[in-house]
Amino acid sequence: MSQEHARPTAGPQHAGPEVPAPSHAERSRTLAAQARVGTLCTVAGDHTDVAGTPYGSLVTVAFDGEGCPLLLLSALAEHTRNLAARAEASMLVAEALEAGADPLALGRATLLGRCVRVASGEEAATREVFLAAHPRASYYVDFKDFGFWRLEPVSVRYIGGFGRMSWVSGEDYRRASPDPLAPAAAGILAHMNQDHGDALLAYARALAGVPEATSATMTAVDRYGFEMTVDAPDGPRAARLAFPAPLSTTDEVRKAMVALVKDARGRLAAG
Amino acid sequence: MSQEHARPTAGPQHAGPEVPAPSHAERSRTLAAQARVGTLCTVAGDHTDVAGTPYGSLVTVAFDGEGCPLLLLSALAEHTRNLAARAEASMLVAEALEAGADPLALGRATLLGRCVRVASGEEAATREVFLAAHPRASYYVDFKDFGFWRLEPVSVRYIGGFGRMSWVSGEDYRRASPDPLAPAAAGILAHMNQDHGDALLAYARALAGVPEATSATMTAVDRYGFEMTVDAPDGPRAARLAFPAPLSTTDEVRKAMVALVKDARGRLAAG
């Protein structure tokens, strides 16, 4: 359970042994960058009758440039009173659960460290980042009992679903960057699956090592490549294909996909 | 922030001073009964480099007849290793977040107490309850590293949205019962709002004290009554109306709604 992450790492199933994939540090940063809500875990303070018990609460959250959670908390709230007495805390962020999906297949990350008040010199910058993510907070950001808090992760526990998990150091987490394609990923998948099933099938047959493939569905895309579920007579299988270099825009993805389909069709025509 | 719950309590806005509403203990039990996923908070153990830090993790959860969380955990997982060393834990359950909704308006409850292995004599009953809620778990329930755990709440922190919150004792929580209408509530609201806007308007005008109402939307229903947003020339307002007695089936709700609309129209006709 304590396997170290490494970059690049391969997913659990893929076309070849060395298909580059996001590291767990990168996947954690990507999850955080997409999250607007998380569970803050603090230690219940002496003012409660469960002092010392870990206390989970729902919070809105934004993330600074190092992936550290930024929180806007009321001094009256239980979690804030807990933090004032004891800074050790964690923040759990998870992919959104879709109806009918298995929650245990969700990607999630727990960022563990210390959560302290943002220094007065950093309040303006924090406020800007937080309000950009949570415009509704402008209604209470200036209430006197509200203040900004920041959690600096010492360790991160990443879980990418069944059997794909590791500890990531706080340093590796902060140094990694969120996937630049994450905000566009759902749109790319929808477009490819709706309009380019023929290209996906060519990738599967010529590049993913499944010449007998009957159809393919794109299931994920990141800066390093994309994943498909490939249907074949002996059942579905997962495949991952790499981009020739890390990409950061949808336009780059489009060009890479076109180049890949030319390559694939060339290979299929050559038999 | 530590206001005691009481039953029956009124919501923050309502037609009269004494409109019965679910207690916070009941609302917490109802939230739990609807939840299939939660955040388990444990204390990171000495095997980690963040020992003593509260650790939040995503888990599937079911609830026994007293509202105690039942968990099926792998001995290999971090949270399980944490619990084996220290039983203090909490479980956060929340209403589902709909797209565009304000997460801070969600109802949620944190159940704090001790989480320990289910005794061997209670395993069969626990297994039955858990698998009924999580049929997919049948694939791994018999793996040797999996076992059942139960959290017995000492205290419950209930938050019903902005400014509606309290501590509930574990005893009050266990004695309360989940709302019997909760599984049907969404269907009742959809039916009333789609097909019976005229009845809702009559309730608003004759029974909710808004004779100038122009329309009304049903926003919640529970065993004790229902809530509406009433549109009027001076803006929308919230209203709560009581059923004559606590109800437990959709058929009873239908009959109560019919009786209420007769009453409302009689009053309106009488001027």
XYZ file of C-alpha atoms in Angstrom:
542
model
C 0.000 0.000 0.000
C 2.994 2.260 0.328
C 4.348 1.872 -3.177
C 6.181 4.997 -4.243
C 4.849 6.939 -7.159
C 7.182 7.609 -10.065
C 6.866 9.720 -13.153
C 6.112 8.658 -15.773
C 4.173 5.656 -14.588
C 1.953 3.360 -16.563
C -1.668 2.711 -15.713
C -2.811 -0.738 -14.620
C -3.493 -1.894 -18.191
C -2.005 -0.423 -21.313
C -0.744 -1.137 -24.751
C 2.936 -1.408 -23.915
C 5.111 -1.535 -20.852
C 6.306 2.069 -21.086
C 3.301 4.186 -22.049
C 3.774 7.437 -20.140
C 0.974 8.417 -17.780
C 0.464 11.081 -15.118
C 2.218 10.468 -11.816
C 0.184 10.197 -8.659
C 1.513 13.628 -7.656
C 0.161 15.031 -10.931
C -3.133 13.176 -10.581
C -3.518 14.591 -7.063
C -2.810 18.123 -8.276
C -5.320 17.643 -11.103
C -8.004 16.405 -8.705
C -7.385 19.388 -6.432
C -7.478 21.881 -9.302
C -10.925 20.588 -10.302
C -12.362 20.494 -6.781
C -14.568 23.227 -5.293
C -15.758 21.230 -2.286
C -13.923 18.915 0.072
C -13.984 17.385 3.500
C -11.852 19.174 6.060
C -10.702 16.906 8.880
C -9.749 18.539 12.151
C -9.441 17.263 15.707
C -12.444 18.045 17.919
C -11.368 20.516 20.579
C -11.809 20.571 24.327
C -14.958 22.666 23.945
C -16.772 19.556 22.627
C -17.703 16.372 24.468
C -15.723 14.357 21.900
C -12.349 16.085 22.371
C -9.593 14.366 20.416
C -11.953 12.723 17.936
C -11.301 13.486 14.266
C -14.043 15.744 12.942
C -15.012 15.837 9.276
C -16.821 18.855 7.857
C -17.892 19.988 4.418
C -16.103 23.089 3.142
C -15.723 25.044 -0.044
C -12.081 25.155 -1.114
C -9.779 26.782 -3.635
C -6.134 25.945 -4.315
C -3.113 28.189 -4.616
C -0.338 27.808 -7.181
C 1.317 25.072 -5.106
C -1.896 23.095 -4.696
C -2.367 24.129 -1.069
C -6.040 24.272 0.025
C -7.342 27.772 0.788
C -10.363 28.016 3.059
C -12.641 30.858 4.098
C -13.829 29.934 7.586
C -16.030 31.510 10.222
C -14.475 31.800 13.661
C -17.825 30.569 15.009
C -17.651 27.240 13.182
C -16.586 24.067 14.939
C -13.756 23.257 12.514
C -12.275 26.722 13.005
C -12.322 26.392 16.782
C -10.667 22.996 16.346
C -7.941 24.408 14.094
C -7.260 27.299 16.446
C -6.420 24.753 19.138
C -4.634 22.227 16.906
C -3.400 22.839 13.370
C -3.047 19.232 12.200
C -5.669 18.695 9.518
C -6.401 17.092 6.196
C -8.479 17.847 3.138
C -10.137 15.108 1.103
C -11.019 15.953 -2.478
C -12.678 13.489 -4.838
C -13.924 13.254 -8.386
C -17.639 13.905 -8.729
C -19.809 10.825 -8.250
C -22.108 10.184 -11.180
C -25.413 8.402 -10.670
C -24.994 4.649 -10.790
C -21.188 4.778 -10.734
C -19.142 2.868 -8.171
C -17.898 5.393 -5.579
C -14.854 3.241 -4.862
C -13.706 3.711 -8.466
C -13.454 7.483 -7.959
C -10.099 9.212 -7.919
C -9.468 10.988 -4.624
C -6.649 12.522 -2.658
C -6.184 13.321 1.018
C -3.811 16.205 1.682
C -2.428 15.992 5.235
C -0.500 18.691 7.024
C -1.025 21.814 9.090
C -3.768 24.358 8.468
C -3.098 27.874 9.757
C -4.427 31.413 9.293
C -3.170 33.133 6.172
C -0.676 35.858 7.073
C -2.033 39.372 6.654
C 0.439 40.091 3.845
C -0.985 37.205 1.803
C -4.654 37.881 2.444
C -5.275 39.962 -0.669
C -3.797 37.335 -3.005
C -5.655 34.554 -1.205
C -8.897 36.477 -1.414
C -8.512 36.883 -5.170
C -7.881 33.170 -5.744
C -10.708 32.143 -3.449
C -13.342 34.499 -4.854
C -12.446 33.491 -8.419
C -13.378 29.918 -7.492
C -16.312 30.901 -5.245
C -17.984 34.124 -6.399
C -20.865 33.536 -3.945
C -18.418 33.997 -1.067
C -18.253 37.705 -1.867
C -21.470 38.031 0.152
C -19.762 37.086 3.419
C -16.016 37.407 2.802
C -15.998 40.733 4.653
C -17.941 39.555 7.683
C -15.746 40.060 10.708
C -15.872 36.457 11.859
C -14.561 35.108 8.524
C -10.888 34.629 7.747
C -8.647 32.730 5.341
C -6.820 29.549 6.257
C -4.260 27.565 4.278
C -3.324 23.906 4.579
C 0.251 23.022 3.642
C 0.434 19.314 2.798
C 3.217 17.259 4.382
C 1.979 14.053 2.771
C -0.692 13.199 0.238
C -2.538 9.921 -0.008
C -3.674 9.363 -3.609
C -6.206 6.700 -4.541
C -7.020 6.315 -8.221
C -9.588 3.574 -7.753
C -9.145 -0.104 -6.957
C -5.512 -1.012 -6.345
C -4.008 2.198 -7.720
C -2.777 4.214 -4.759
C 0.314 5.556 -3.086
C 1.715 8.122 -0.702
C 3.067 11.245 -2.359
C 5.399 13.594 -0.500
C 4.241 17.139 0.067
C 7.230 18.358 -1.906
C 6.478 16.187 -4.943
C 2.841 17.263 -4.735
C 3.645 20.960 -4.671
C 6.178 20.641 -7.508
C 3.796 18.744 -9.799
C 1.320 20.644 -11.962
C -2.365 19.992 -12.613
C -3.158 18.495 -15.989
C -3.742 21.394 -18.409
C -6.266 19.315 -20.370
C -8.438 18.424 -17.377
C -10.979 21.241 -17.866
C -11.415 20.199 -21.516
C -11.278 16.426 -21.023
C -15.030 15.777 -20.865
C -15.563 17.746 -24.064
C -12.757 15.934 -25.871
C -14.152 12.535 -24.861
C -17.670 13.444 -25.957
C -16.441 14.764 -29.305
C -14.220 11.776 -30.066
C -16.844 9.212 -29.036
C -19.702 10.905 -30.892
C -17.942 11.895 -34.096
C -14.756 9.851 -34.452
C -15.544 6.259 -33.593
C -13.791 5.248 -36.812
C -10.557 6.920 -35.701
C -10.776 5.268 -32.270
C -11.244 1.888 -33.941
C -8.192 2.522 -36.124
C -6.127 3.433 -33.041
C -7.286 0.269 -31.319
C -6.525 -2.004 -34.288
C -3.243 -0.479 -35.450
C -1.690 1.128 -32.356
C -3.147 -0.544 -29.274
C -2.367 -4.105 -30.272
C -5.970 -5.230 -30.755
C -6.263 -6.005 -34.519
C -9.529 -7.861 -33.934
C -11.155 -4.831 -32.215
C -14.797 -4.215 -33.158
C -15.212 -0.790 -31.502
C -13.458 1.509 -29.079
C -14.558 4.182 -26.613
C -12.266 6.906 -25.306
C -12.460 6.963 -21.509
C -9.775 9.419 -20.389
C -7.359 11.975 -21.767
C -4.438 13.757 -20.096
C -1.357 15.653 -21.215
C 0.597 12.421 -21.852
C -1.978 10.390 -23.774
C -5.409 8.868 -23.717
C -7.231 5.714 -22.673
C -9.792 3.583 -24.414
C -12.035 0.660 -23.668
C -11.626 -1.596 -26.703
C -14.315 -4.142 -27.538
C -13.058 -7.375 -29.092
C -14.570 -10.833 -29.659
C -12.967 -12.102 -26.445
C -14.302 -9.202 -24.370
C -13.480 -5.584 -23.596
C -10.017 -4.469 -22.570
C -8.375 -1.221 -21.522
C -5.690 0.424 -23.624
C -3.563 3.519 -23.234
C -1.820 5.361 -26.065
C 0.782 8.081 -25.696
C 0.962 11.454 -27.382
C 4.363 12.066 -29.030
C 4.996 14.806 -26.454
C 3.038 16.287 -23.517
C 0.174 18.489 -24.771
C -1.531 21.406 -23.127
C -4.333 22.629 -25.411
C -7.310 21.120 -27.201
C -5.847 22.334 -30.480
C -2.699 20.328 -29.831
C -4.848 17.322 -28.995
C -6.777 17.698 -32.242
C -3.562 17.799 -34.274
C -2.116 14.823 -32.405
C -5.291 12.816 -32.965
C -5.224 13.573 -36.700
C -1.556 12.572 -36.947
C -2.254 9.380 -34.997
C -5.132 8.371 -37.230
C -2.978 8.869 -40.349
C -0.325 6.699 -38.762
C -2.886 4.075 -37.791
C -4.545 3.953 -41.225
C -1.157 3.781 -42.912
C -0.258 0.776 -40.847
C -3.622 -0.892 -41.461
C -3.342 -0.290 -45.238
C 0.178 -1.753 -45.214
C -1.341 -4.829 -43.553
C -23.587 27.477 17.566
C -24.455 25.010 20.330
C -28.208 25.531 20.377
C -29.985 22.414 21.507
C -32.303 20.666 19.110
C -35.845 20.023 20.263
C -38.704 18.136 18.775
C -40.831 19.368 17.184
C -38.917 22.415 16.056
C -39.866 24.949 13.465
C -37.778 25.806 10.444
C -36.242 29.244 10.068
C -39.272 30.630 8.237
C -42.768 29.259 8.438
C -46.411 30.146 8.409
C -46.932 30.109 12.135
C -44.867 29.965 15.277
C -45.584 26.317 15.984
C -45.490 24.450 12.689
C -43.984 21.085 13.561
C -40.817 20.130 11.705
C -38.270 17.330 11.975
C -35.785 17.652 14.808
C -32.089 17.820 14.034
C -31.771 14.275 15.384
C -34.402 13.164 12.869
C -32.838 15.148 10.056
C -29.487 13.527 10.823
C -31.029 10.046 10.810
C -32.752 10.845 7.516
C -29.507 12.054 5.932
C -27.748 8.908 7.099
C -30.489 6.621 5.828
C -30.167 8.143 2.350
C -26.350 8.073 2.247
C -24.329 5.369 0.515
C -20.997 7.194 0.612
C -19.332 9.241 3.321
C -16.034 10.545 4.573
C -14.487 8.479 7.338
C -12.157 10.494 9.566
C -9.520 8.580 11.494
C -6.249 9.593 13.114
C -3.162 8.808 11.031
C -1.175 6.119 12.807
C 2.465 5.809 13.710
C 3.148 3.892 10.483
C 2.702 7.180 8.539
C 4.885 10.267 8.532
C 1.890 12.355 9.612
C 1.049 10.466 12.821
C -1.662 12.181 14.818
C -3.062 14.105 11.863
C -6.762 13.561 11.128
C -7.124 11.521 7.945
C -10.216 11.728 5.731
C -11.032 8.895 3.351
C -13.920 8.081 1.056
C -15.898 4.989 2.069
C -19.100 3.225 1.167
C -21.378 3.026 4.172
C -24.622 1.466 5.331
C -26.512 2.166 8.560
C -27.975 -0.201 11.128
C -31.350 0.201 12.846
C -29.859 2.706 15.312
C -28.243 4.811 12.581
C -24.730 3.566 13.338
C -22.434 3.530 10.275
C -21.428 0.059 9.102
C -18.252 -0.197 7.050
C -16.602 -2.994 5.093
C -12.887 -2.248 5.277
C -9.719 -3.897 4.040
C -7.074 -4.504 6.694
C -4.554 -3.203 4.138
C -6.176 0.234 3.872
C -4.778 3.233 5.703
C -8.002 4.065 7.553
C -8.222 0.502 8.863
C -4.671 0.574 10.168
C -5.511 3.910 11.785
C -8.644 2.519 13.451
C -6.825 -0.552 14.710
C -4.494 1.763 16.613
C -7.088 4.330 17.680
C -10.850 3.898 17.564
C -11.901 7.566 17.718
C -13.444 8.409 14.368
C -16.204 10.279 12.615
C -18.359 9.845 9.549
C -19.531 12.797 7.481
C -22.605 12.248 5.337
C -24.112 14.933 3.128
C -26.971 15.463 0.743
C -25.992 15.024 -2.905
C -24.633 18.164 -4.538
C -26.535 19.132 -7.667
C -24.795 21.041 -10.444
C -24.869 24.776 -9.831
C -26.162 24.442 -6.285
C -24.410 26.063 -3.333
C -22.559 23.322 -1.443
C -22.878 25.259 1.807
C -26.665 24.989 1.584
C -26.466 21.186 1.734
C -27.688 19.297 4.746
C -24.943 17.252 6.380
C -24.164 15.443 9.594
C -20.931 14.388 11.259
C -21.285 11.342 13.519
C -18.464 11.260 16.047
C -17.598 8.337 18.289
C -15.648 5.103 18.323
C -15.368 2.752 15.366
C -14.566 -0.870 16.191
C -14.698 -4.311 14.548
C -18.149 -5.863 14.498
C -18.305 -8.768 16.953
C -18.379 -12.173 15.299
C -21.909 -12.836 16.581
C -23.171 -9.749 14.733
C -21.307 -10.265 11.476
C -24.082 -12.102 9.656
C -26.664 -9.403 10.403
C -24.204 -6.654 9.501
C -23.328 -8.385 6.244
C -26.980 -8.557 5.280
C -27.588 -4.852 5.915
C -24.383 -3.827 4.156
C -24.882 -5.961 1.044
C -28.479 -4.761 0.701
C -27.105 -1.211 0.395
C -24.011 -2.215 -1.609
C -24.656 -5.269 -3.790
C -21.315 -4.719 -5.575
C -19.513 -5.479 -2.322
C -20.493 -9.134 -2.710
C -17.482 -9.434 -5.036
C -15.006 -8.791 -2.221
C -16.930 -9.253 1.026
C -15.359 -12.703 1.469
C -11.774 -11.612 0.792
C -9.743 -12.469 3.871
C -8.487 -8.929 4.415
C -12.005 -7.429 4.566
C -13.993 -7.076 7.754
C -16.958 -5.150 9.136
C -16.583 -2.130 11.381
C -19.245 -0.122 13.236
C -19.123 3.449 14.453
C -21.223 4.220 17.520
C -21.913 7.968 17.651
C -21.313 9.764 20.955
C -22.219 13.132 19.436
C -23.609 14.286 16.122
C -23.032 17.668 14.538
C -25.965 18.514 12.264
C -25.826 21.362 9.756
C -28.939 22.013 7.701
C -27.486 24.874 5.688
C -26.686 28.442 6.623
C -27.372 29.119 10.288
C -29.368 25.967 10.995
C -27.130 23.699 13.045
C -26.726 22.071 16.421
C -25.100 19.299 18.380
C -27.277 16.227 18.859
C -26.472 13.653 21.520
C -25.689 10.124 20.380
C -28.637 8.890 22.410
C -31.110 11.300 20.795
C -29.688 10.386 17.385
C -30.079 6.649 17.906
C -33.614 7.037 19.285
C -34.810 9.194 16.400
C -36.026 7.569 13.207
C -35.312 8.445 9.572
C -38.113 10.195 7.752
C -40.288 7.501 6.173
C -41.143 9.811 3.263
C -37.533 10.622 2.344
C -37.193 7.976 -0.390
C -40.420 9.265 -2.014
C -39.843 12.991 -1.448
C -38.337 13.818 -4.846
C -41.200 12.098 -6.621
C -43.820 13.855 -4.495
C -42.249 17.269 -5.188
C -42.056 16.621 -8.942
C -45.667 15.446 -9.062
C -47.041 18.355 -7.046
C -45.049 20.983 -8.940
C -45.858 19.572 -12.374
C -49.506 18.687 -11.923
C -50.880 20.581 -8.931
C -49.665 24.155 -9.115
C -53.261 25.255 -8.524
C -53.412 23.347 -5.238
C -50.072 24.801 -4.133
C -51.326 28.282 -4.894
C -54.480 27.639 -2.859
C -52.357 26.422 0.089
C -50.218 29.540 -0.167
C -53.181 31.928 -0.331
C -55.472 30.318 2.230
C -53.209 28.441 4.647
C -49.718 29.996 4.484
C -50.793 33.557 5.121
C -49.933 34.913 1.670
C -53.314 35.933 0.129
C -51.521 37.912 -2.575
C -49.471 34.885 -3.722
C -49.077 34.507 -7.500
C -47.533 31.041 -7.555
C -45.988 28.473 -5.235
C -43.396 25.718 -5.587
C -43.095 22.800 -3.187
C -39.479 22.505 -2.038
C -39.482 19.840 0.675
C -41.736 17.264 2.265
C -41.292 15.230 5.433
C -43.498 13.259 7.798
C -44.664 16.411 9.623
C -45.446 18.689 6.713
C -44.107 20.383 3.625
C -42.365 23.547 2.536
C -42.997 25.927 -0.335
C -41.402 28.902 -1.949
C -44.276 31.326 -2.464
C -44.013 34.071 -5.070
C -45.766 37.310 -4.199
C -45.620 40.884 -5.560
C -43.122 41.849 -2.836
C -40.832 38.907 -3.580
C -40.577 35.205 -2.816
C -40.863 33.846 0.698
C -40.601 30.451 2.353
C -43.569 28.793 4.013
C -44.117 25.581 5.906
C -47.449 23.833 6.394
C -48.139 20.951 8.772
C -49.929 17.693 8.098
C -52.680 17.001 10.647
C -50.608 14.067 11.960
C -47.244 12.518 11.047
C -47.489 10.571 7.780
C -45.455 7.647 6.554
C -46.650 6.701 3.060
C -47.204 8.492 -0.244
C -50.824 7.404 -0.125
C -51.273 9.192 3.203
C -49.603 12.267 1.691
C -51.951 12.195 -1.278
C -54.989 12.036 1.020
C -53.636 14.820 3.230
C -52.963 17.024 0.202
C -56.499 16.492 -1.088
C -57.997 17.326 2.317
C -55.802 20.417 2.586
C -56.837 21.706 -0.827
C -60.506 21.269 0.063
C -59.911 23.210 3.262
C -57.963 25.912 1.394
C -60.598 26.317 -1.336
C -63.379 26.401 1.245
C -61.628 29.229 3.040
C -60.953 31.107 -0.203
C -64.599 30.724 -1.294
C -65.752 32.007 2.104
C -63.560 35.047 1.483
